[in-house]
Coordinates of C-alpha atoms and ligand atoms in Angstrom, one line a residue:
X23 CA -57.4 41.5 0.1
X24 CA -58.1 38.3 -2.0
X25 CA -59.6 38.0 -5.7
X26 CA -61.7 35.2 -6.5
X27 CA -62.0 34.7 -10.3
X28 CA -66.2 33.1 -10.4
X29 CA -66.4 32.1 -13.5
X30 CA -69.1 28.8 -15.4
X31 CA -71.1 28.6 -18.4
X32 CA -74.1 30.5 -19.1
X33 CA -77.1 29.8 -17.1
X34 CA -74.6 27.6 -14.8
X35 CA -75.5 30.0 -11.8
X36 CA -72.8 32.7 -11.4
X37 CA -74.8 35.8 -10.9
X38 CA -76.8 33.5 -8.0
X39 CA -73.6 32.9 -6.1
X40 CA -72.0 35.9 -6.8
X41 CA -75.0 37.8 -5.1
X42 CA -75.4 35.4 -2.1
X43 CA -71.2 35.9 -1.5
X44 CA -72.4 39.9 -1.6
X45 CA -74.7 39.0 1.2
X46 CA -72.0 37.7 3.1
X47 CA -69.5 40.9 2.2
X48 CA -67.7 40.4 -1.0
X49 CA -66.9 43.0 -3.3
X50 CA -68.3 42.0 -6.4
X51 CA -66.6 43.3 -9.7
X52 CA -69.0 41.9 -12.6
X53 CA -67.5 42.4 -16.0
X54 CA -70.6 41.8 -18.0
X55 CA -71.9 44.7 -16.2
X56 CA -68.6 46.7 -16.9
X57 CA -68.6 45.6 -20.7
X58 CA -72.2 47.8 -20.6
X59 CA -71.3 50.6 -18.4
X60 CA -67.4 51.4 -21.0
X61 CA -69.9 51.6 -24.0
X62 CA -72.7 53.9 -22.1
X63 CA -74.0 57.2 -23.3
X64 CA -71.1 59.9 -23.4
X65 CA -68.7 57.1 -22.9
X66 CA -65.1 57.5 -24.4
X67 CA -65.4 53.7 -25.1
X68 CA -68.9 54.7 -27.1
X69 CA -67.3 57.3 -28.7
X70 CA -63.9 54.9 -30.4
X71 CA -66.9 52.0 -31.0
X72 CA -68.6 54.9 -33.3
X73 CA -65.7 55.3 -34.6
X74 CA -64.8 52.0 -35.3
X75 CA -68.1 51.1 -36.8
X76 CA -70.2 54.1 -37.9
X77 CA -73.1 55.4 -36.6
X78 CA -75.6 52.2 -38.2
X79 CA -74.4 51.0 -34.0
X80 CA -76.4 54.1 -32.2
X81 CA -80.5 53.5 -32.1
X82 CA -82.3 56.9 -32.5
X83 CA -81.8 58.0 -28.4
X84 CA -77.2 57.9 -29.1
X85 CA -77.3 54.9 -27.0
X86 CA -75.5 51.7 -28.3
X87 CA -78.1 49.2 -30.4
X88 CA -76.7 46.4 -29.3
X89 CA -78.5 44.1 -31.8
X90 CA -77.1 46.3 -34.9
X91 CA -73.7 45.8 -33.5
X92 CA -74.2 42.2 -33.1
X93 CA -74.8 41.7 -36.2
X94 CA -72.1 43.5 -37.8
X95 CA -69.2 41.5 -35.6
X96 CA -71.6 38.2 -35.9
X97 CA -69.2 35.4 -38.3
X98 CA -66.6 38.5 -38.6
X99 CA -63.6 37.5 -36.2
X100 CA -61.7 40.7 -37.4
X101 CA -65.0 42.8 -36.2
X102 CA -65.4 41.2 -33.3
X103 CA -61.5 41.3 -32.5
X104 CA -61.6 45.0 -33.1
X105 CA -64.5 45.1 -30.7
X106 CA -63.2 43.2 -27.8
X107 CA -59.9 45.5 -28.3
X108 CA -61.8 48.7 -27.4
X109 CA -64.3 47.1 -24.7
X110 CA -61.9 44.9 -23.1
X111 CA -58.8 47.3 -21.8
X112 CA -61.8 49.4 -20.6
X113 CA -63.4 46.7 -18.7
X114 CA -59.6 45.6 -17.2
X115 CA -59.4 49.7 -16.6
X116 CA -62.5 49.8 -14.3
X117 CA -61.6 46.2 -12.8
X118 CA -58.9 48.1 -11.8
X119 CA -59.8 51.5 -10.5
X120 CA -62.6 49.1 -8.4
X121 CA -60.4 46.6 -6.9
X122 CA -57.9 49.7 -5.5
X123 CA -60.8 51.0 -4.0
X124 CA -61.7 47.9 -2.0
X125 CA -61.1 48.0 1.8
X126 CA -57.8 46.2 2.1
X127 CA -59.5 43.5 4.0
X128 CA -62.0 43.0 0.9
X129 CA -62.6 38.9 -0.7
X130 CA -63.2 40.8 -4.0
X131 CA -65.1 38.6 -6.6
X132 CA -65.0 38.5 -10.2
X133 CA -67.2 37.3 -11.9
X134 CA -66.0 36.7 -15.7
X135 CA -68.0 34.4 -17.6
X136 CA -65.0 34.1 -20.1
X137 CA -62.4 33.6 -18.0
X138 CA -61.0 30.2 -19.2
X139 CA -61.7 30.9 -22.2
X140 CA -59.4 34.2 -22.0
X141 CA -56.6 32.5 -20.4
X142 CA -56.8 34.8 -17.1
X143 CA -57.3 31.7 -14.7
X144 CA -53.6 31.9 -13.4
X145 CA -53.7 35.3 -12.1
X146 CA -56.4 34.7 -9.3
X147 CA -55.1 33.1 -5.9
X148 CA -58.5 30.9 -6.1
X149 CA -61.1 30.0 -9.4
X150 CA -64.0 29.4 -8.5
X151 CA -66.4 27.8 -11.2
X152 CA -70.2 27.0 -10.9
X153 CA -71.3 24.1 -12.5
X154 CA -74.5 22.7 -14.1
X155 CA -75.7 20.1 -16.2
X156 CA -76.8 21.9 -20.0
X157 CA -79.7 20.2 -20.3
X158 CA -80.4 22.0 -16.8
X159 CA -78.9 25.2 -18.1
X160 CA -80.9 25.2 -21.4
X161 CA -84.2 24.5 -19.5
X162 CA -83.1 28.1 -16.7
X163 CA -82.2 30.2 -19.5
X164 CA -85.6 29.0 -21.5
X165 CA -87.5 29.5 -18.7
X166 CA -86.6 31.3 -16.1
X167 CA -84.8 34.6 -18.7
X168 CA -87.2 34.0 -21.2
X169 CA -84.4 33.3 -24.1
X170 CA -85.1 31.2 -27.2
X171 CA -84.2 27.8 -26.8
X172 CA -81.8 28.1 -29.7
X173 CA -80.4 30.9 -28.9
X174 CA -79.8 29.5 -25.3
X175 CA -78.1 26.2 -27.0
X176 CA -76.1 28.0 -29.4
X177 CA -74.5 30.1 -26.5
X178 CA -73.8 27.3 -24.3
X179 CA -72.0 25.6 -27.6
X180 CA -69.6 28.5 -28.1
X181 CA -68.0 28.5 -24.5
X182 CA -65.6 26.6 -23.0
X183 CA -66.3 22.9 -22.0
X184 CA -66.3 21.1 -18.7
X185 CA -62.9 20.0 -18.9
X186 CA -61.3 23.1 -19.5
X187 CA -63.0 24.8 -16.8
X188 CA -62.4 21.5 -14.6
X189 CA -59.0 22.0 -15.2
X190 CA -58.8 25.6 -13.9
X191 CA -61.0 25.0 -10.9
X192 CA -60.0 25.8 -7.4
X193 CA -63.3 25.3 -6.4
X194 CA -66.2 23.5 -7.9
X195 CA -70.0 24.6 -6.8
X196 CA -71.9 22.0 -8.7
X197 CA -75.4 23.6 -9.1
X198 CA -77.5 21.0 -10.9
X199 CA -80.0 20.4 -7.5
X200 CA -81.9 22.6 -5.6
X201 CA -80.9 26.4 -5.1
X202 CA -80.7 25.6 -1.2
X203 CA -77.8 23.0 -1.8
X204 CA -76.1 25.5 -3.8
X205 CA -76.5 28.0 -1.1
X206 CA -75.1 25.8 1.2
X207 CA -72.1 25.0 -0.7
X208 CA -71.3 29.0 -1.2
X209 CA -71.9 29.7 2.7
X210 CA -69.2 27.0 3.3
X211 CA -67.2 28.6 1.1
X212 CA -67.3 31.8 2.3
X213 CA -66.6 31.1 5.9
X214 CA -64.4 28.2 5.8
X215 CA -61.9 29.1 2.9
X216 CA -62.7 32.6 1.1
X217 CA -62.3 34.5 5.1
X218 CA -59.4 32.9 6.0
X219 CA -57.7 33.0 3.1
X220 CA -57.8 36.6 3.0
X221 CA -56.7 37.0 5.8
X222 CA -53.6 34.6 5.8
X223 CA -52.8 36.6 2.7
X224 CA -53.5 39.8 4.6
X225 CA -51.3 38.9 7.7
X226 CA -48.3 36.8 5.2
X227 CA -49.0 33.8 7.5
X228 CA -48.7 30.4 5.1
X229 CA -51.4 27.5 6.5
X230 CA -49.3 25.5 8.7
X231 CA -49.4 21.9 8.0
X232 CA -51.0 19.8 10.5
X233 CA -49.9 16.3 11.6
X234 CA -48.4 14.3 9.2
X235 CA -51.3 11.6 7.8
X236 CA -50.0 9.7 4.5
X237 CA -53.1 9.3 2.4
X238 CA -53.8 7.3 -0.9
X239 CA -52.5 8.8 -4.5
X240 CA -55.1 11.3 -5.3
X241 CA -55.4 11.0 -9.5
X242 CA -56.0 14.9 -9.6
X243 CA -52.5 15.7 -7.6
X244 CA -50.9 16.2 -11.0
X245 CA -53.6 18.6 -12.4
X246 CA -53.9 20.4 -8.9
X247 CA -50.4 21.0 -9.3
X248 CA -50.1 22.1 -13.0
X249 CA -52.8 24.6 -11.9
X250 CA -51.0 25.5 -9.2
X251 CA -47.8 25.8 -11.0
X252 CA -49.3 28.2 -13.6
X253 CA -50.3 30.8 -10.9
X254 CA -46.8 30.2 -9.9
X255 CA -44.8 31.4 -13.1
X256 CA -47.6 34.2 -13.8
X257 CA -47.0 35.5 -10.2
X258 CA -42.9 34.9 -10.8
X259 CA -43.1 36.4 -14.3
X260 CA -40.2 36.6 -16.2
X261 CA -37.8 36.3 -12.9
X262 CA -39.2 32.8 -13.2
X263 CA -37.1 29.9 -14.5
X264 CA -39.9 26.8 -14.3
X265 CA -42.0 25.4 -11.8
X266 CA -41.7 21.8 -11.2
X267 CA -44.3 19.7 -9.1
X268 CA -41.4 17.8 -6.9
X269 CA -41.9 16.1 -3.5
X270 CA -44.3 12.6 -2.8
X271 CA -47.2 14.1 -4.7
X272 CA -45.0 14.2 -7.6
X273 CA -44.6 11.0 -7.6
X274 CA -47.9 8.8 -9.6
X275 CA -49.0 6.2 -7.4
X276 CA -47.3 7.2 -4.2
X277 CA -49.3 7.2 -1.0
X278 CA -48.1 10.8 0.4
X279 CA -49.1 13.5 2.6
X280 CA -51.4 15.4 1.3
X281 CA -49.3 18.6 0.1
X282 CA -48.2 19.6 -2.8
X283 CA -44.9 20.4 -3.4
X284 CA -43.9 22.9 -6.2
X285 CA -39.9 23.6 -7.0
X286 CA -40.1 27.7 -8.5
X287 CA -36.5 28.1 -10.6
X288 CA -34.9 31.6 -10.6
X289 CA -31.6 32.9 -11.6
X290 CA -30.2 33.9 -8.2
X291 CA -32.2 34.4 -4.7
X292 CA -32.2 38.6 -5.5
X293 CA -34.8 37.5 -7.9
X294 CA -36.3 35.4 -5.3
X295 CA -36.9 38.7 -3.0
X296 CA -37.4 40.6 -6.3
X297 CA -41.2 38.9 -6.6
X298 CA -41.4 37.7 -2.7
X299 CA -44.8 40.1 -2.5
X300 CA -46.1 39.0 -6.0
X301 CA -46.0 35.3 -5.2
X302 CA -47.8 36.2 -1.8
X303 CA -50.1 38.1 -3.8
X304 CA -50.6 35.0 -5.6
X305 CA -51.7 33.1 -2.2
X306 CA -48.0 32.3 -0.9
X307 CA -47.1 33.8 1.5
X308 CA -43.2 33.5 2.3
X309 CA -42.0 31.8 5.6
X310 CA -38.9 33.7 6.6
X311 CA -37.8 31.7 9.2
X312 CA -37.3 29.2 7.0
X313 CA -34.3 30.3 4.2
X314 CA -32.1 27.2 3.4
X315 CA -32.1 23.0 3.1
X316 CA -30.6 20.5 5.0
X317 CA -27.9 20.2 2.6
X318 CA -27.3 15.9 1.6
X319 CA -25.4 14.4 3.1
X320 CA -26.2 15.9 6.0
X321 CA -24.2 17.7 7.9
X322 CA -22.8 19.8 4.5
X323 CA -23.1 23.2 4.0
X324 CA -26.8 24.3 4.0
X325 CA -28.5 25.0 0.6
X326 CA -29.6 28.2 0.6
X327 CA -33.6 28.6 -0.9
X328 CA -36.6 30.9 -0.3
X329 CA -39.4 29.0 1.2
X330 CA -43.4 30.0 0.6
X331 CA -46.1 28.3 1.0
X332 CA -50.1 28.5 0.7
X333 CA -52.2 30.7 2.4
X334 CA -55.3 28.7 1.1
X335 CA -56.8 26.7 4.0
X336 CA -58.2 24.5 0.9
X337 CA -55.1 23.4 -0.5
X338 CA -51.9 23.2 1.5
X339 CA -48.6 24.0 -1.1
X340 CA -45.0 24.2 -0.1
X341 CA -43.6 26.2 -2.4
X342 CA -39.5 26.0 -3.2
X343 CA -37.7 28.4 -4.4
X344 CA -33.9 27.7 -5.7
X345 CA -31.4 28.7 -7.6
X346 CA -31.6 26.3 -10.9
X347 CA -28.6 24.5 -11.1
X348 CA -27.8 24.5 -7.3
X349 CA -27.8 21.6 -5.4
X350 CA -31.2 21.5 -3.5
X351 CA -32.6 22.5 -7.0
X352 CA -31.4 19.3 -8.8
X353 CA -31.3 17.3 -5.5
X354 CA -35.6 17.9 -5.5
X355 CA -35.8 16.9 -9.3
X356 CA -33.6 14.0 -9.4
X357 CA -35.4 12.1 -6.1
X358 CA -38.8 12.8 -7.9
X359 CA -37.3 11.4 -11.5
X360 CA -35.9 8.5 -9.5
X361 CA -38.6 7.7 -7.6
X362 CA -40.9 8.0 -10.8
X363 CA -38.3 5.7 -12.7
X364 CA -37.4 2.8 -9.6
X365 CA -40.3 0.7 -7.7
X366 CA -38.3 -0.7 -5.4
X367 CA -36.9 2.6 -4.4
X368 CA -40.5 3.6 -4.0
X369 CA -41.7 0.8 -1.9
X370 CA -38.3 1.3 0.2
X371 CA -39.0 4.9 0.4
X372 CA -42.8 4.1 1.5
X373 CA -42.0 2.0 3.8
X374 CA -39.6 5.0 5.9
X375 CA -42.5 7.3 5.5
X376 CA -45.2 4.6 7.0
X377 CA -42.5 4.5 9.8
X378 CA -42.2 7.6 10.5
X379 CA -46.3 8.4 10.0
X380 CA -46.3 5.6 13.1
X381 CA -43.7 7.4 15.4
X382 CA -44.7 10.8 14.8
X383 CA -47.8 10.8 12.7
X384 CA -49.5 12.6 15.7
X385 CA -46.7 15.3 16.6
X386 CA -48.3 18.6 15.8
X387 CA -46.6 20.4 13.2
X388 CA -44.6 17.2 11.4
X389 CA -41.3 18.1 11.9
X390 CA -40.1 15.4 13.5
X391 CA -41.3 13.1 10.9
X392 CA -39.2 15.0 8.5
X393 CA -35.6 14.4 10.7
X394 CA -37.3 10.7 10.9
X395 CA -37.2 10.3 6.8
X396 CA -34.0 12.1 6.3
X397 CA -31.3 9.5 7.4
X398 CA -33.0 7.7 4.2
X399 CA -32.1 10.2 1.4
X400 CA -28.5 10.2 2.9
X401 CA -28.7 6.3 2.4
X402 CA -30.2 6.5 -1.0
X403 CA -28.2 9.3 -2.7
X404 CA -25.5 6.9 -4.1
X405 CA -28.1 5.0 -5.7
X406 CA -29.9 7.5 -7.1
X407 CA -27.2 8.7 -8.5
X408 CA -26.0 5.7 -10.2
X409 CA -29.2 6.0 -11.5
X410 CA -29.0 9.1 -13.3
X411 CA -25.6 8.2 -14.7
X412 CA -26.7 4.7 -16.3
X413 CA -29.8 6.7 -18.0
X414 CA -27.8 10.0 -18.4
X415 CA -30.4 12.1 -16.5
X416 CA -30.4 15.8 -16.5
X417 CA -32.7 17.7 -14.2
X418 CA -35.7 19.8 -16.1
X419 CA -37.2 22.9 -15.9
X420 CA -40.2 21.6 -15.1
Ligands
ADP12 P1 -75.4 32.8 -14.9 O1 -75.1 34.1 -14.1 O2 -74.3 31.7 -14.7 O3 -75.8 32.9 -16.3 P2 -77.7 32.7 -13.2 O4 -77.2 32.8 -11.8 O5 -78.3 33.9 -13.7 O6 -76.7 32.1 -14.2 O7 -78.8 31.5 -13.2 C1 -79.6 31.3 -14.4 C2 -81.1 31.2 -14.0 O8 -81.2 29.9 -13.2 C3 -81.5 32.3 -13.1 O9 -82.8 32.6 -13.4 C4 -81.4 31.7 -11.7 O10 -82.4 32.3 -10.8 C5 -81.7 30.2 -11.9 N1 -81.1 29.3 -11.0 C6 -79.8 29.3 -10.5 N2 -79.6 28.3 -9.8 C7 -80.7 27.5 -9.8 C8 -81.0 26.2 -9.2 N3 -80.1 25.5 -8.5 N4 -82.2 25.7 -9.5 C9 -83.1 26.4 -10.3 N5 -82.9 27.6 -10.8 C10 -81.7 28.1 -10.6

């Protein structure tokens, strides 16, 4: 099973991709609909919002008047608190009970208009947010649902902006043009990341990486990978210790393969295995063949790690998990910090990588280009080093 969190602004186009990604088989969970369905006739949730605020909220057949209770929370944040503390725990209840009764092979969408705004983007494996211009948005929700312009602007206003939601996107469906383009964009979705991922998760099988192409610095590594790195520590929870964007990508201005590398901390490997399923849960998958470093210098004792990586076809992750304070955990910090800090030692290290790209930049599965680099971080452990000494470095958390 995967959950997709769908979330955008009103009138952006949600409930239009959430019903063509039914089409294609998704299990939708739609919490606006849930929010109604708590507070329905005979409804416990009706019942404690009665309770809460009188029977001035029931219109003359029991049912809730949602207009009389919108006024009474409107420009009262206590009132409005109160009423997202009865309706929300029911909507998570029901989330619930739906996604456990899901086929285990389900892509389950949920579509949660708030969802940046609540802070729940780090515990999906993929976001996916539809976007529109709110010009474009004012002129749907005018026309096409009948709403008062006003209204239409002032709702728009209230939710989170474009960055925000940039910020948490996996996936962005722009949806300013014509429906058919959107449609497009959700079909592609759907087959060629949504299926698979599922079923990588499904069958604990990370993407492989392919051969090893260096490509130019992409400016959005360093948000990808604070996004990233928030699923991460939700996943690890409090076994987790920091999670640290490490490897090329890490590195501003760095042509590098195109992979993010994330360093997870923990206490000791037992908590490692103690949230192996959660963090494949998450969307990464552990690789079990793979359970230690190549010590530096080589031929030292190997470093002992768990090793996971991403089971989204969309964005290959190689996720690290040591033991903070061992070795390999400061030996991953200090090359980034280093590399960060040094030019030359950038352009040096560049140089190796081109090298190797050249030699084995075809071989299927990049291994080889790996031994190829290696001999170099032997070589430039003394220096870096020195380094940390003459700026007394210490490795961080993060
Ligand atoms: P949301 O669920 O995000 O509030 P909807 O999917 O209901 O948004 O879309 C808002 C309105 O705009 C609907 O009437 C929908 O049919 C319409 N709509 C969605 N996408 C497009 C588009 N690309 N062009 C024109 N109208 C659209």
């Amino acid at each position: 099973m995967l959950r997709a969190g769908l979330t955008g602004g009103i009138g952006s186009g949600k409930s239009t991709v959430a019903r063509r990604l039914v089409r294609h088989g998704a299990v939708l969970v739609d919490s606006d609909v849930l929010a109604r369905e708590v507070v329905a006739p005979g409804t416990e949730g009706l019942a404690e919002v009665v309770a809460a605020f009188g029977p001035e909220v029931l219109d003359a057949e029991g049912a809730l008047d949602r207009p009389a209770l919108a006024a009474v929370v409107f420009g009262d944040p206590g009132a409005r608190e109160r009423l997202n503390g009865i309706v929300h725990p029911l909507v998570r209840r029901r989330s619930a009970e739906l996604i456990a009764a899901a086929p285990a092979d389900a892509v389950v969408v949920q579509d949660i208009p708030l969802l940046v705004e609540g802070g729940m983007a780090a515990l999906f494996p993929l976001v996916v947010v539809v976007h529109a211009d709110p010009e474009e948005r004012v002129r749907r929700l005018v026309e096409l649902r009948g709403m008062p312009e006003a209204d239409a602007r002032a709702r728009i206003a209230a939710q989170a902006g474009d960055d925000l939601r940039r910020a948490a996107a996996d996936v962005w469906l722009e949806n300013t043009g014509a429906p058919a383009e959107l449609e497009a964009a959700v079909d592609a979705l759907w087959s060629g990341r949504l299926v698979p991922f599922e079923e990588n998760v499904r069958m604990r099988r990370p993407v492989r990486g392919g051969p090893a192409r260096l490509v130019e610095p992409d400016p959005e590594w360093a948000a990808q990978a604070a996004r990233l790195a928030a699923r991460v520590a939700a996943a690890a929870g409090e076994r987790g210790r920091g999670v640290a964007h490490t490897g090329s990508t890490g590195v501003p201005g760095l042509p590098a393969k195109d992979v993010i590398d994330l360093q997870l901390g923990v206490d000791s490997l037992a908590d490692a295995d103690a949230i192996r399923d959660a963090l494949r849960d998450a969307g990464f998958p552990r690789r079990p063949e793979i359970d230690h470093d190549n010590a530096k210098p080589t031929g030292s004792a190997p470093w002992p790690e768990r090793y996971h990586a991403s089971a989204d076809p969309g964005r290959p992750v190689h996720l690290h998990v040591r033991e903070v304070g061992s070795p390999g955990w400061r030996h991953a910090l200090l090359f980034r910090d280093w590399l960060r800090a040094d030019a030359d030692a950038r352009a040096e290290y560049l140089a190796v990588e081109r090298e190797a790209e050249a030699r084995y930049g075809d071989d299927p599965n990049g291994l080889r280009y790996s031994e190829y680099t290696e001999p170099w971080f032997d070589a430039a452990l003394p220096r870096a080093e020195s380094w940390a000494a003459s700026c007394a470095w210490s490795p961080s958390l993060h």
